[in-house]
Amino acid sequence: MTTPDPLAPATHCVHAGRPHAPGEPVNPPVVLTSTFAHGGEHTYARESSPAFAPFEEAVGALEEGRALVLSSGMAAASAVLATVPAGGVVVAPRSAYMGVLGLLREASADGRIALREVDLTDVAAVEEALVGADLVWLESPGNPLMEVADLPRLLAAARAAGATSVVDNTFPTPILARPLTMGADVVLHSATKYLAGHSDVVLGILVTGDDERGRGLYDAFHHHRHLHGAVPGPMEVWLALRGLRTLALRVERASTTAAVLASRLGEHPAIERVRYPGSGAMLAVDVRGGAEFAERVCTATRLWVHSTSLGGVESQIERRRRYPSEPDIVPEGLLRLSVGIEDVEDLWRDLSAALDGVATA
Ligand SMILES: Cc1ncc(COP(=O)(O)O)c(C=O)c1O
């Protein structure tokens, strides 16, 4: 069968990693084995397994690179950090996802790396910090401040400085951004979020380019996954591929809804500021009443699920400063909203009723 090339992302979502040969099942099987009879391609599932290939193929097709699945987004982040030599310099956003920031700050406190925290929206400051850097960590929009970085410019600066660049593409997904095509060396996903899309697995994935640096990084990540045991379970990988089939539809629907909600929230008297980058399904709002008001809104909604995480079919709401490890540049009254695929009017009725109810209580 010949296929038109290149395929659009929505088509990759449905077909990449799917068996097409006569007599094959339409979906790849769940491969539940830890070991393999000697003499073939695979030996032991911590090293490699056919359970991983279809999902890796699909994400690789979407991100236009070669993908390696790991047991969580943080396992993927750890594999990237492990490539930095002892004493190496890492440039990272001051408001990166708090888990990643915690990992980097710990490595810095232990003396393993030198960490330079920057405001990614200040290109000159990032360029200055890149001098002598080994790795630059980029996240755009940032979690949860929704700050947008000029990725092509920062990636060009990273390349000129000789630093390896990694882009956490969890928020935009490959439907809205493909950082390898902008010059990134590595793309990272918490596949727990949009890629899997149903809040039922914890999973990470790294994608590298096809140049010499990309191939070297892939080998280093594979070696790390093998030796550190950061392998996912076959069932999780299968569920993630199942979820990925609808990624384009989910992102399109949730993004349209998020734009409507962002605009209406901007008119609501209880909202001081809406942080919405203009696309995508994530947004944040600063409420006028601070931490207590924000917490009460979270428990007043009926549809919006008060829980951490994001990128599921269900809408989620959370005050981020409830975590002591959330950087203190995040306002106390900031609510992070992950918009799901429910009906927009139902979501608005639920959210605005919660805001109104708390405001008049
Ligand atoms: C932007 C971002 N990157 C990475 C991670 C870590 O991923 P995981 O929870 O799958 O380890 C998260 C988790 O919330 C995240 O939001």
Short mmCIF file of C-alpha atoms and ligand atoms in Angstrom, two decimals:
data_model
loop_
_atom_site.label_atom_id
_atom_site.label_comp_id
_atom_site.label_asym_id
_atom_site.label_seq_id
_atom_site.Cartn_x
_atom_site.Cartn_y
_atom_site.Cartn_z
CA MET A 1 0.00 0.00 0.00
CA THR A 2 1.38 3.43 -0.85
CA THR A 3 0.41 6.36 1.34
CA PRO A 4 0.53 10.06 0.54
CA ASP A 5 3.58 11.62 2.16
CA PRO A 6 3.92 13.63 4.33
CA LEU A 7 0.80 12.73 6.30
CA ALA A 8 -1.00 15.27 8.44
CA PRO A 9 -0.78 14.90 12.25
CA ALA A 10 -4.44 13.82 12.53
CA THR A 11 -3.72 10.93 10.16
CA HIS A 12 -0.54 9.93 12.00
CA CYS A 13 -2.57 9.84 15.21
CA VAL A 14 -4.87 7.21 13.73
CA HIS A 15 -2.48 5.15 11.62
CA ALA A 16 1.12 5.38 12.87
CA GLY A 17 2.22 2.18 14.62
CA ARG A 18 -0.86 0.31 13.34
CA PRO A 19 -0.38 -3.07 11.65
CA HIS A 20 -1.62 -3.02 8.04
CA ALA A 21 -0.45 -6.34 6.56
CA PRO A 22 -3.03 -8.94 5.46
CA GLY A 23 -4.26 -11.08 8.33
CA GLU A 24 -2.74 -8.91 11.05
CA PRO A 25 -4.93 -7.53 13.85
CA VAL A 26 -5.84 -3.89 13.30
CA ASN A 27 -4.44 -3.03 16.73
CA PRO A 28 -1.02 -4.16 17.94
CA PRO A 29 -1.29 -6.73 20.76
CA VAL A 30 -0.40 -6.08 24.40
CA VAL A 31 2.88 -7.93 24.80
CA LEU A 32 2.98 -9.24 28.36
CA THR A 33 6.39 -10.80 28.74
CA SER A 34 9.51 -10.01 30.72
CA THR A 35 11.83 -12.22 28.69
CA PHE A 36 12.27 -13.72 25.21
CA ALA A 37 13.55 -17.04 23.87
CA HIS A 38 17.20 -16.59 22.94
CA GLY A 39 18.19 -16.06 19.32
CA GLY A 40 15.83 -13.23 18.28
CA GLU A 41 15.75 -9.43 18.30
CA HIS A 42 14.77 -9.05 21.97
CA THR A 43 16.36 -10.54 25.09
CA TYR A 44 14.85 -8.98 28.20
CA ALA A 45 12.03 -6.42 28.43
CA ARG A 46 13.97 -3.91 30.55
CA GLU A 47 16.28 -3.57 27.54
CA SER A 48 13.76 -3.71 24.67
CA SER A 49 10.31 -5.06 23.94
CA PRO A 50 7.88 -5.12 20.99
CA ALA A 51 5.37 -3.74 23.52
CA PHE A 52 6.92 -0.28 23.13
CA ALA A 53 7.41 0.01 19.36
CA PRO A 54 3.89 0.96 18.11
CA PHE A 55 3.51 3.86 20.56
CA GLU A 56 7.08 5.01 19.94
CA GLU A 57 6.49 4.86 16.19
CA ALA A 58 3.32 6.92 16.50
CA VAL A 59 4.81 9.66 18.71
CA GLY A 60 7.96 9.65 16.54
CA ALA A 61 5.84 10.21 13.43
CA LEU A 62 3.96 13.08 15.11
CA GLU A 63 7.07 14.81 16.46
CA GLU A 64 9.12 14.01 13.33
CA GLY A 65 11.85 12.16 15.22
CA ARG A 66 12.72 8.91 16.97
CA ALA A 67 10.88 8.24 20.22
CA LEU A 68 11.74 6.30 23.37
CA VAL A 69 9.02 5.61 25.93
CA LEU A 70 9.84 5.69 29.67
CA SER A 71 7.95 4.97 32.86
CA SER A 72 6.92 8.62 33.51
CA GLY A 73 7.56 12.18 32.40
CA MET A 74 9.94 12.56 35.36
CA ALA A 75 11.81 9.39 34.32
CA ALA A 76 12.23 11.06 30.92
CA ALA A 77 13.46 14.26 32.63
CA SER A 78 15.94 12.24 34.71
CA ALA A 79 17.27 10.53 31.58
CA VAL A 80 17.89 13.96 30.01
CA LEU A 81 19.57 15.30 33.16
CA ALA A 82 21.83 12.22 33.27
CA THR A 83 23.44 13.33 29.98
CA VAL A 84 24.83 16.47 31.66
CA PRO A 85 28.44 15.90 32.76
CA ALA A 86 29.30 16.33 36.46
CA GLY A 87 29.69 20.05 37.12
CA GLY A 88 27.86 20.90 33.88
CA VAL A 89 25.73 24.02 33.46
CA VAL A 90 21.95 23.78 33.00
CA VAL A 91 19.79 26.74 32.00
CA ALA A 92 16.13 26.33 32.99
CA PRO A 93 12.98 28.44 33.30
CA ARG A 94 12.35 29.90 36.76
CA SER A 95 8.77 28.70 36.42
CA ALA A 96 9.22 25.27 34.84
CA TYR A 97 6.92 22.43 35.91
CA MET A 98 7.67 22.16 39.64
CA GLY A 99 8.78 18.51 39.47
CA VAL A 100 11.42 19.29 36.86
CA LEU A 101 12.50 22.40 38.75
CA GLY A 102 12.75 20.32 41.94
CA LEU A 103 14.90 17.73 40.15
CA LEU A 104 17.24 20.41 38.79
CA ARG A 105 17.42 22.31 42.09
CA GLU A 106 18.29 19.12 43.96
CA ALA A 107 21.04 18.29 41.48
CA SER A 108 22.33 21.82 41.91
CA ALA A 109 22.17 21.67 45.73
CA ASP A 110 24.11 18.38 45.61
CA GLY A 111 26.81 20.09 43.53
CA ARG A 112 26.21 17.80 40.53
CA ILE A 113 25.23 20.64 38.17
CA ALA A 114 25.32 24.44 38.14
CA LEU A 115 21.76 25.71 37.60
CA ARG A 116 20.96 29.04 35.98
CA GLU A 117 17.26 29.92 36.34
CA VAL A 118 15.99 32.37 33.75
CA ASP A 119 12.86 34.15 32.60
CA LEU A 120 12.25 32.48 29.23
CA THR A 121 10.39 35.54 27.94
CA ASP A 122 13.61 37.58 28.31
CA VAL A 123 15.60 36.42 25.26
CA ALA A 124 18.68 38.51 26.09
CA ALA A 125 18.84 37.02 29.61
CA VAL A 126 18.59 33.49 28.22
CA GLU A 127 21.29 34.24 25.64
CA GLU A 128 23.57 35.50 28.38
CA ALA A 129 22.90 32.44 30.56
CA LEU A 130 23.66 30.14 27.62
CA VAL A 131 27.35 31.05 27.57
CA GLY A 132 29.18 27.88 28.60
CA ALA A 133 25.92 25.95 29.15
CA ASP A 134 25.64 22.20 28.54
CA LEU A 135 21.85 21.95 28.53
CA VAL A 136 18.93 24.33 28.15
CA TRP A 137 15.48 23.32 29.37
CA LEU A 138 12.56 24.96 27.59
CA GLU A 139 8.86 24.77 28.33
CA SER A 140 6.34 26.85 26.42
CA PRO A 141 3.70 27.69 27.51
CA GLY A 142 5.14 27.23 31.00
CA ASN A 143 3.31 25.30 33.70
CA PRO A 144 1.40 27.02 35.32
CA LEU A 145 2.15 30.68 34.48
CA MET A 146 1.43 30.07 30.78
CA GLU A 147 4.41 32.21 29.76
CA VAL A 148 5.21 31.85 26.07
CA ALA A 149 8.84 31.62 24.90
CA ASP A 150 10.17 32.46 21.44
CA LEU A 151 11.25 28.87 20.82
CA PRO A 152 12.85 29.23 17.35
CA ARG A 153 15.00 32.11 18.61
CA LEU A 154 16.00 30.40 21.86
CA LEU A 155 16.75 27.14 20.04
CA ALA A 156 18.99 28.95 17.54
CA ALA A 157 20.80 30.61 20.46
CA ALA A 158 21.23 27.22 22.18
CA ARG A 159 22.70 25.72 19.03
CA ALA A 160 25.07 28.67 18.59
CA ALA A 161 26.20 28.26 22.23
CA GLY A 162 26.73 24.50 21.74
CA ALA A 163 24.17 23.61 24.43
CA THR A 164 21.86 20.62 24.07
CA SER A 165 18.25 21.81 24.01
CA VAL A 166 15.24 19.98 25.42
CA VAL A 167 11.67 21.20 24.97
CA ASP A 168 8.92 19.97 27.26
CA ASN A 169 6.10 19.79 24.71
CA THR A 170 3.50 18.37 27.11
CA PHE A 171 1.18 21.42 26.97
CA PRO A 172 1.09 22.16 23.21
CA THR A 173 1.31 18.50 22.06
CA PRO A 174 2.62 17.77 18.54
CA ILE A 175 -0.75 18.88 17.21
CA LEU A 176 0.16 22.51 18.00
CA ALA A 177 3.98 22.52 18.05
CA ARG A 178 6.79 20.31 16.76
CA PRO A 179 9.97 21.61 18.42
CA LEU A 180 12.38 19.28 16.55
CA THR A 181 11.40 21.09 13.35
CA MET A 182 12.30 24.39 15.07
CA GLY A 183 15.80 23.16 15.95
CA ALA A 184 15.38 21.35 19.30
CA ASP A 185 17.61 18.37 20.09
CA VAL A 186 15.11 16.62 22.37
CA VAL A 187 11.36 16.77 22.90
CA LEU A 188 9.96 15.55 26.20
CA HIS A 189 6.38 14.63 27.05
CA SER A 190 4.62 13.66 30.16
CA ALA A 191 2.58 11.18 28.08
CA THR A 192 0.45 10.90 31.21
CA LYS A 193 -1.28 14.04 29.94
CA TYR A 194 -2.57 14.75 26.43
CA LEU A 195 -0.86 11.93 24.54
CA ALA A 196 -2.60 9.23 26.58
CA GLY A 197 -5.43 11.64 27.29
CA HIS A 198 -7.65 9.72 29.73
CA SER A 199 -5.95 10.15 33.13
CA ASP A 200 -5.41 6.40 33.36
CA VAL A 201 -1.65 5.98 32.93
CA VAL A 202 1.63 7.53 34.06
CA LEU A 203 4.12 7.55 31.20
CA GLY A 204 6.89 9.63 29.62
CA ILE A 205 8.47 9.82 26.20
CA LEU A 206 11.56 11.42 24.67
CA VAL A 207 11.94 12.20 20.98
CA THR A 208 15.25 12.95 19.28
CA GLY A 209 16.24 14.15 15.82
CA ASP A 210 18.00 12.23 13.11
CA ASP A 211 21.29 14.18 13.14
CA GLU A 212 24.46 12.92 14.82
CA ARG A 213 23.66 14.64 18.10
CA GLY A 214 20.11 13.26 18.05
CA ARG A 215 21.33 9.71 17.46
CA GLY A 216 23.88 10.01 20.27
CA LEU A 217 21.22 11.29 22.65
CA TYR A 218 18.82 8.49 21.72
CA ASP A 219 21.51 5.90 22.54
CA ALA A 220 22.25 7.64 25.86
CA PHE A 221 18.55 7.70 26.81
CA HIS A 222 18.11 4.05 25.83
CA HIS A 223 21.14 3.08 27.91
CA HIS A 224 19.76 5.11 30.86
CA ARG A 225 16.31 3.48 30.61
CA HIS A 226 17.91 0.04 30.56
CA LEU A 227 20.34 0.57 33.47
CA HIS A 228 18.02 2.67 35.67
CA GLY A 229 15.05 0.44 34.98
CA ALA A 230 12.81 3.31 33.87
CA VAL A 231 10.74 1.03 31.62
CA PRO A 232 6.98 1.39 31.33
CA GLY A 233 4.49 -1.44 31.71
CA PRO A 234 3.15 -2.94 28.44
CA MET A 235 -0.46 -2.24 29.41
CA GLU A 236 0.27 1.45 30.04
CA VAL A 237 1.95 1.79 26.66
CA TRP A 238 -0.97 0.06 24.94
CA LEU A 239 -3.48 2.36 26.65
CA ALA A 240 -1.42 5.40 25.69
CA LEU A 241 -1.49 4.38 22.03
CA ARG A 242 -5.22 3.80 22.27
CA GLY A 243 -5.60 7.31 23.70
CA LEU A 244 -3.28 8.85 21.12
CA ARG A 245 -5.61 7.77 18.31
CA THR A 246 -7.96 10.65 19.24
CA LEU A 247 -5.29 13.22 20.17
CA ALA A 248 -5.99 15.57 17.26
CA LEU A 249 -9.75 15.55 17.88
CA ARG A 250 -9.34 16.05 21.62
CA VAL A 251 -6.86 18.90 21.26
CA GLU A 252 -8.97 20.65 18.63
CA ARG A 253 -12.15 20.39 20.67
CA ALA A 254 -10.58 21.33 24.00
CA SER A 255 -8.70 24.26 22.41
CA THR A 256 -11.88 25.71 20.91
CA THR A 257 -13.59 25.44 24.29
CA ALA A 258 -10.59 26.94 26.13
CA ALA A 259 -10.67 30.02 23.88
CA VAL A 260 -14.37 30.58 24.69
CA LEU A 261 -13.81 30.10 28.42
CA ALA A 262 -10.75 32.39 28.45
CA SER A 263 -12.76 35.16 26.86
CA ARG A 264 -15.72 34.78 29.25
CA LEU A 265 -13.45 34.50 32.31
CA GLY A 266 -11.86 37.80 31.27
CA GLU A 267 -15.27 39.45 31.79
CA HIS A 268 -15.98 37.83 35.15
CA PRO A 269 -15.74 40.19 38.16
CA ALA A 270 -14.04 37.55 40.36
CA ILE A 271 -11.14 37.20 37.91
CA GLU A 272 -8.19 39.57 38.08
CA ARG A 273 -6.17 38.12 35.21
CA VAL A 274 -6.57 35.44 32.56
CA ARG A 275 -3.40 33.68 31.42
CA TYR A 276 -4.18 32.17 28.06
CA PRO A 277 -1.60 32.05 25.27
CA GLY A 278 -4.21 32.19 22.48
CA SER A 279 -4.17 28.48 21.62
CA GLY A 280 -4.14 25.12 23.38
CA ALA A 281 -6.39 23.68 26.05
CA MET A 282 -4.57 24.95 29.16
CA LEU A 283 -5.19 28.26 30.86
CA ALA A 284 -4.77 29.84 34.26
CA VAL A 285 -6.60 32.60 36.08
CA ASP A 286 -5.67 34.78 39.05
CA VAL A 287 -8.75 35.20 41.22
CA ARG A 288 -9.31 38.47 43.11
CA GLY A 289 -9.89 36.78 46.46
CA GLY A 290 -6.48 35.07 46.81
CA ALA A 291 -5.75 31.57 48.09
CA GLU A 292 -8.87 31.01 50.17
CA PHE A 293 -11.25 32.13 47.43
CA ALA A 294 -9.42 29.96 44.90
CA GLU A 295 -9.58 26.87 47.12
CA ARG A 296 -13.30 27.36 47.66
CA VAL A 297 -13.95 27.63 43.92
CA CYS A 298 -12.17 24.29 43.42
CA THR A 299 -14.47 22.51 45.85
CA ALA A 300 -17.61 24.28 44.55
CA THR A 301 -17.48 22.92 40.99
CA ARG A 302 -19.50 19.84 40.09
CA LEU A 303 -18.09 18.97 36.66
CA TRP A 304 -14.58 20.38 36.84
CA VAL A 305 -12.62 17.76 38.73
CA HIS A 306 -10.60 19.14 41.63
CA SER A 307 -7.39 17.18 41.10
CA THR A 308 -3.84 17.54 39.96
CA SER A 309 -2.65 16.64 36.45
CA LEU A 310 -4.03 17.76 33.11
CA GLY A 311 -4.69 16.74 29.54
CA GLY A 312 -7.50 14.27 30.23
CA VAL A 313 -10.91 14.19 28.53
CA GLU A 314 -12.34 15.55 31.79
CA SER A 315 -11.78 19.20 32.77
CA GLN A 316 -9.59 19.70 35.82
CA ILE A 317 -9.04 22.61 38.19
CA GLU A 318 -6.41 23.21 40.84
CA ARG A 319 -4.80 25.98 42.89
CA ARG A 320 -1.14 25.40 42.25
CA ARG A 321 0.29 27.10 45.33
CA ARG A 322 -1.36 24.40 47.44
CA TYR A 323 2.00 22.67 46.89
CA PRO A 324 4.86 24.10 48.96
CA SER A 325 7.25 23.17 46.13
CA GLU A 326 5.43 25.35 43.57
CA PRO A 327 7.78 28.33 42.85
CA ASP A 328 6.71 31.45 44.75
CA ILE A 329 6.51 33.55 41.57
CA VAL A 330 3.21 31.69 41.03
CA PRO A 331 0.46 33.80 42.66
CA GLU A 332 -1.36 32.32 45.67
CA GLY A 333 -4.72 32.78 43.95
CA LEU A 334 -3.75 31.21 40.61
CA LEU A 335 -6.06 28.46 39.40
CA ARG A 336 -4.81 26.17 36.65
CA LEU A 337 -7.51 24.93 34.32
CA SER A 338 -7.11 21.93 32.05
CA VAL A 339 -10.02 22.11 29.63
CA GLY A 340 -11.51 18.77 28.63
CA ILE A 341 -13.85 17.78 25.85
CA GLU A 342 -17.20 18.26 27.60
CA ASP A 343 -19.84 20.62 26.25
CA VAL A 344 -18.62 24.22 26.49
CA GLU A 345 -21.87 25.57 27.94
CA ASP A 346 -21.98 22.90 30.65
CA LEU A 347 -18.39 23.75 31.60
CA TRP A 348 -19.10 27.47 31.69
CA ARG A 349 -22.29 27.07 33.74
CA ASP A 350 -20.43 24.95 36.29
CA LEU A 351 -17.41 27.24 36.54
CA SER A 352 -19.29 30.53 36.59
CA ALA A 353 -21.75 29.15 39.18
CA ALA A 354 -18.79 28.18 41.40
CA LEU A 355 -17.20 31.64 41.00
CA ASP A 356 -20.52 33.43 41.64
CA GLY A 357 -21.39 31.16 44.57
CA VAL A 358 -18.09 31.73 46.37
CA ALA A 359 -18.18 35.47 45.61
CA THR A 360 -21.62 35.89 47.21
CA ALA A 361 -21.13 33.43 50.13
C1 LIG B 1 4.81 20.05 31.86
C2 LIG B 1 5.10 18.77 32.60
N1 LIG B 1 6.24 18.13 32.37
C3 LIG B 1 6.56 16.98 33.01
C4 LIG B 1 5.71 16.44 33.96
C5 LIG B 1 6.09 15.16 34.67
O1 LIG B 1 5.40 14.09 34.14
P1 LIG B 1 4.92 12.77 34.96
O2 LIG B 1 3.95 13.22 36.00
O3 LIG B 1 4.35 11.90 33.88
O4 LIG B 1 6.14 12.18 35.57
C6 LIG B 1 4.50 17.08 34.23
C7 LIG B 1 3.56 16.54 35.24
O5 LIG B 1 2.66 17.18 35.67
C8 LIG B 1 4.19 18.28 33.54
O6 LIG B 1 3.04 18.96 33.77
#
